[in-house]
PDB file of C-alpha atoms in Angstrom:
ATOM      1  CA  UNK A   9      34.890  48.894  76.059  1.00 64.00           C
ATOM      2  CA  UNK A  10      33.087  52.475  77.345  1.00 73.00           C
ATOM      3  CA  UNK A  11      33.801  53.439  80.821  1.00 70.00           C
ATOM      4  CA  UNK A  12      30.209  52.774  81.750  1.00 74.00           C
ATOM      5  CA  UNK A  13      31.110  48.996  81.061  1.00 78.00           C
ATOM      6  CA  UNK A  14      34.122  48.792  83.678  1.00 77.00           C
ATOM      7  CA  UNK A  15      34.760  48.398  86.966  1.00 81.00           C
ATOM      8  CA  UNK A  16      37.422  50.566  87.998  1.00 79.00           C
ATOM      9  CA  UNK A  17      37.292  51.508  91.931  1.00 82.00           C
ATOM     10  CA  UNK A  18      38.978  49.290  94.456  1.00 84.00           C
ATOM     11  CA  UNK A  19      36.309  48.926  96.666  1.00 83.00           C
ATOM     12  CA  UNK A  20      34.165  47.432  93.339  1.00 82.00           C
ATOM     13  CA  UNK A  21      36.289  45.016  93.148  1.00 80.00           C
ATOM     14  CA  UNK A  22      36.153  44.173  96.517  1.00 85.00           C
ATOM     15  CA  UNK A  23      32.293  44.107  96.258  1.00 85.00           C
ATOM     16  CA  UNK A  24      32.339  41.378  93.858  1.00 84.00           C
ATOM     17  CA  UNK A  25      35.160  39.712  95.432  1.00 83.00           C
ATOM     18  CA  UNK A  26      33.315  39.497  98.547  1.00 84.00           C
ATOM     19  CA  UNK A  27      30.210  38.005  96.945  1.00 81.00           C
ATOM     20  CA  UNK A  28      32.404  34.510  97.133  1.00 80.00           C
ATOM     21  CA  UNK A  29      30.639  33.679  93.950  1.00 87.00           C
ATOM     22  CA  UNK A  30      33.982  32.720  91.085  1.00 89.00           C
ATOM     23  CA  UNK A  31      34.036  30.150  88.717  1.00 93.00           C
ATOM     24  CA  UNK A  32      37.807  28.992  86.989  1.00 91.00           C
ATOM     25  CA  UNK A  33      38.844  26.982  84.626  1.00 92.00           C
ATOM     26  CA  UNK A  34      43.199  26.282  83.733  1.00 93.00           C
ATOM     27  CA  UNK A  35      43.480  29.869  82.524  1.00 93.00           C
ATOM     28  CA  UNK A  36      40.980  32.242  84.088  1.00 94.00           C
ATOM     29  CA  UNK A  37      39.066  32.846  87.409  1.00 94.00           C
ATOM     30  CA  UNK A  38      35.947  34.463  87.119  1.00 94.00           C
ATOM     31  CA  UNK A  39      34.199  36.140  89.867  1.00 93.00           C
ATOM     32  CA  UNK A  40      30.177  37.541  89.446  1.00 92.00           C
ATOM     33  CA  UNK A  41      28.161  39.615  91.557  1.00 90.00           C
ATOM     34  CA  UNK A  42      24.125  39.940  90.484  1.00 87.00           C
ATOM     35  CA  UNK A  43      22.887  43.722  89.810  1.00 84.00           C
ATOM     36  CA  UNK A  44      19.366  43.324  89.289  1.00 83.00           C
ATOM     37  CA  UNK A  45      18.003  46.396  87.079  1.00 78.00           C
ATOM     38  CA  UNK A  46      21.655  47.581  85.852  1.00 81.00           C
ATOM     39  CA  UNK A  47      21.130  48.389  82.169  1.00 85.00           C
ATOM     40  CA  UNK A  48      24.288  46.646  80.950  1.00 87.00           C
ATOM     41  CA  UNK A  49      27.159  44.626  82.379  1.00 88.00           C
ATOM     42  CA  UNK A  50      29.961  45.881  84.177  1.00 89.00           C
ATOM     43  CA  UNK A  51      33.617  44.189  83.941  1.00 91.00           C
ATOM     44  CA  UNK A  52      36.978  44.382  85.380  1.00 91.00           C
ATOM     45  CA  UNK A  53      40.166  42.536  84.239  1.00 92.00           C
ATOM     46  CA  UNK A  54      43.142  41.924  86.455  1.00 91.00           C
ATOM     47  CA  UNK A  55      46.500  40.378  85.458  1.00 92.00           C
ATOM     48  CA  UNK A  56      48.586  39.964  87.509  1.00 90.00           C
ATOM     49  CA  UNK A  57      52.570  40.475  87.957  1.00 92.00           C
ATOM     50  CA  UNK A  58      53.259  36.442  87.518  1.00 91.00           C
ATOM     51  CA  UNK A  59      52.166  37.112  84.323  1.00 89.00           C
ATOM     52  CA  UNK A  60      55.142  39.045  83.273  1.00 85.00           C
ATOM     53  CA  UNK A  61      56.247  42.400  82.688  1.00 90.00           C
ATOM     54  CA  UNK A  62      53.958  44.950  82.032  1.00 93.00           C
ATOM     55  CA  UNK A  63      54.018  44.635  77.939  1.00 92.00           C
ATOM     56  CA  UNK A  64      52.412  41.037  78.675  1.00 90.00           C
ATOM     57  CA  UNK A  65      50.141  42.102  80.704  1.00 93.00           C
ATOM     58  CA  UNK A  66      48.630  44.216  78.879  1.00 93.00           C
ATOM     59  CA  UNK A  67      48.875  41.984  76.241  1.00 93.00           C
ATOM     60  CA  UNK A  68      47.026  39.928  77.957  1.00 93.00           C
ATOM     61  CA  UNK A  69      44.553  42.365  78.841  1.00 92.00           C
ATOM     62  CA  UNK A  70      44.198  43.206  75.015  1.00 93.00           C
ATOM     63  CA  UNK A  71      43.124  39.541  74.908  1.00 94.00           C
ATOM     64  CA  UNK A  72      40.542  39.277  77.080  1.00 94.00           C
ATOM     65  CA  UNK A  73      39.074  42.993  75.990  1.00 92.00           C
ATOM     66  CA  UNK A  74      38.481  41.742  72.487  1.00 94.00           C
ATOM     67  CA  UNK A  75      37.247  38.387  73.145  1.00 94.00           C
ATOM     68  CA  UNK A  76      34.544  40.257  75.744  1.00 92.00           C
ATOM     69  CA  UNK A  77      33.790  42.165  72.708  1.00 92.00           C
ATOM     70  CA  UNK A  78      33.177  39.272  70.536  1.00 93.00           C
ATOM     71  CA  UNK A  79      30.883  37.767  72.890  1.00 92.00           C
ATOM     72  CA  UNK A  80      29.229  40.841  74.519  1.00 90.00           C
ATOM     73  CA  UNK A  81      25.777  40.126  72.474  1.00 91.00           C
ATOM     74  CA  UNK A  82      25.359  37.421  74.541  1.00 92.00           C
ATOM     75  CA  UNK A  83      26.752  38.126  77.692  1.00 90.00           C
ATOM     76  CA  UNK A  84      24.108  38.595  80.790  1.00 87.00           C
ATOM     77  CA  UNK A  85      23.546  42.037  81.281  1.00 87.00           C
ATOM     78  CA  UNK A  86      22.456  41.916  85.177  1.00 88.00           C
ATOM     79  CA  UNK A  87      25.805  41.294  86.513  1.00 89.00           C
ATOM     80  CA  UNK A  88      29.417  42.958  87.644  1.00 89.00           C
ATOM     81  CA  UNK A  89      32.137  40.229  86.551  1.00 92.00           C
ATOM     82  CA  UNK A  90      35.853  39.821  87.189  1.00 92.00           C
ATOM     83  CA  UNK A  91      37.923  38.665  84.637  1.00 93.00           C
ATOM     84  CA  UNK A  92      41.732  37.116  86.267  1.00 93.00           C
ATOM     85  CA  UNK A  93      44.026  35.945  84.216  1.00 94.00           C
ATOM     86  CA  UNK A  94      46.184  33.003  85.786  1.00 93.00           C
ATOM     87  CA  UNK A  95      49.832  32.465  85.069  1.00 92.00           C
ATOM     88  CA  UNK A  96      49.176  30.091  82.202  1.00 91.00           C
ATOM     89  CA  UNK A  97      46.936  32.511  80.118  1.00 89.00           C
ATOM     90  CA  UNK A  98      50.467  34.226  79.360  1.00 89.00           C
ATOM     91  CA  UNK A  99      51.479  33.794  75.645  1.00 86.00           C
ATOM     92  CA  UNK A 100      48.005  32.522  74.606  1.00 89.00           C
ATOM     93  CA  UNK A 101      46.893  33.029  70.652  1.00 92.00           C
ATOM     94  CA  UNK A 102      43.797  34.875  70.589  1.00 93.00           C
ATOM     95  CA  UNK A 103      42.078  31.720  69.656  1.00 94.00           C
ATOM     96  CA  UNK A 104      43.272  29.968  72.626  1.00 94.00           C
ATOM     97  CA  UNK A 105      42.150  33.141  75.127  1.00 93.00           C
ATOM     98  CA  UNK A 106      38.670  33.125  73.115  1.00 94.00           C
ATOM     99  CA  UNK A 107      38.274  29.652  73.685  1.00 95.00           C
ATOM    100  CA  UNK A 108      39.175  29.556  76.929  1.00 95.00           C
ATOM    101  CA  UNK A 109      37.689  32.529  78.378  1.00 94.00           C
ATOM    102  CA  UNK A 110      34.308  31.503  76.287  1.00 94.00           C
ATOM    103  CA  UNK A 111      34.819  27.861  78.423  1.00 94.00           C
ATOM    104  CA  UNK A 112      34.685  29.981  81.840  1.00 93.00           C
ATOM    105  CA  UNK A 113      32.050  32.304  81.078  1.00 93.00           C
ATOM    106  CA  UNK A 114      29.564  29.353  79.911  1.00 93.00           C
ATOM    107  CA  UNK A 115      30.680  28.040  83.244  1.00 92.00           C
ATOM    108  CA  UNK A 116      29.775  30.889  85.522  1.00 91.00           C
ATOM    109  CA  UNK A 117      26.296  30.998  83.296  1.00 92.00           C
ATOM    110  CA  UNK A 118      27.320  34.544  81.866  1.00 90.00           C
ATOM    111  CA  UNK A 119      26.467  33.608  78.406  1.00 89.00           C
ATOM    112  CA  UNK A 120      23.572  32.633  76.724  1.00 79.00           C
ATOM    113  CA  UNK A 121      22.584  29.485  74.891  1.00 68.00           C
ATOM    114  CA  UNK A 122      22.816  31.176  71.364  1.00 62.00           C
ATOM    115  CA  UNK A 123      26.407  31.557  71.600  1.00 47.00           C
ATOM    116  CA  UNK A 124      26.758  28.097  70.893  1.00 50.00           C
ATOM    117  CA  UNK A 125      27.807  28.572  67.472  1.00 51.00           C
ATOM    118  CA  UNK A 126      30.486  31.090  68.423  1.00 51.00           C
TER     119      UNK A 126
END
């Protein structure tokens, strides 16, 4: 992902974080804060140090990059979105992490009906 599609600055995070607005499933929290006229959608990923050392976390990270990819056609483009990977997304196929991601963004209404069929 560009730079222009992350959220990088601590007190971002905090922004969205203070919005009180998450959605989680087993695997992954996800928190959303509403940008009306933003051109594109703005994510940031945090895994944290349950996860493991740092080669799993950024495997991890690697993950939940790609999958975002994958679905970014249909992903709202309005919003700022955290992505938090919980203990149990550790060690994960990419499958799994698509599947289970795609479950909590369908949840927080981040995607759109045509991704269905992904």
């Amino acid at each position: 992902m560009r730079k222009s599609y992350r959220v990088k600055k601590e007190s971002e995070f905090q922004r969205v974080f203070e919005t009180h607005n998450s959605v989680a499933n087993h695997k992954f929290v996800i928190y959303q804060m509403a940008k009306p006229g933003q051109k594109h959608f703005r994510v940031g990923i945090s895994v944290g140090k349950r996860i493991g050392n740092a080669v799993h976390r950024n495997w991890v990270k690697r993950r939940i990059r790609q999958t975002l990819l994958e679905v970014k056609p249909y992903l709202r483009q309005d919003v700022d979105f955290l992505v938090i990977a919980r203990p149990a997304a550790d060690g994960l196929e990419m499958a799994e992490t698509k599947k289970n991601l795609v479950h909590a963004l369908k949840r927080a209404h981040l995607l759109e009906e045509k991704s269905e069929d992904r």
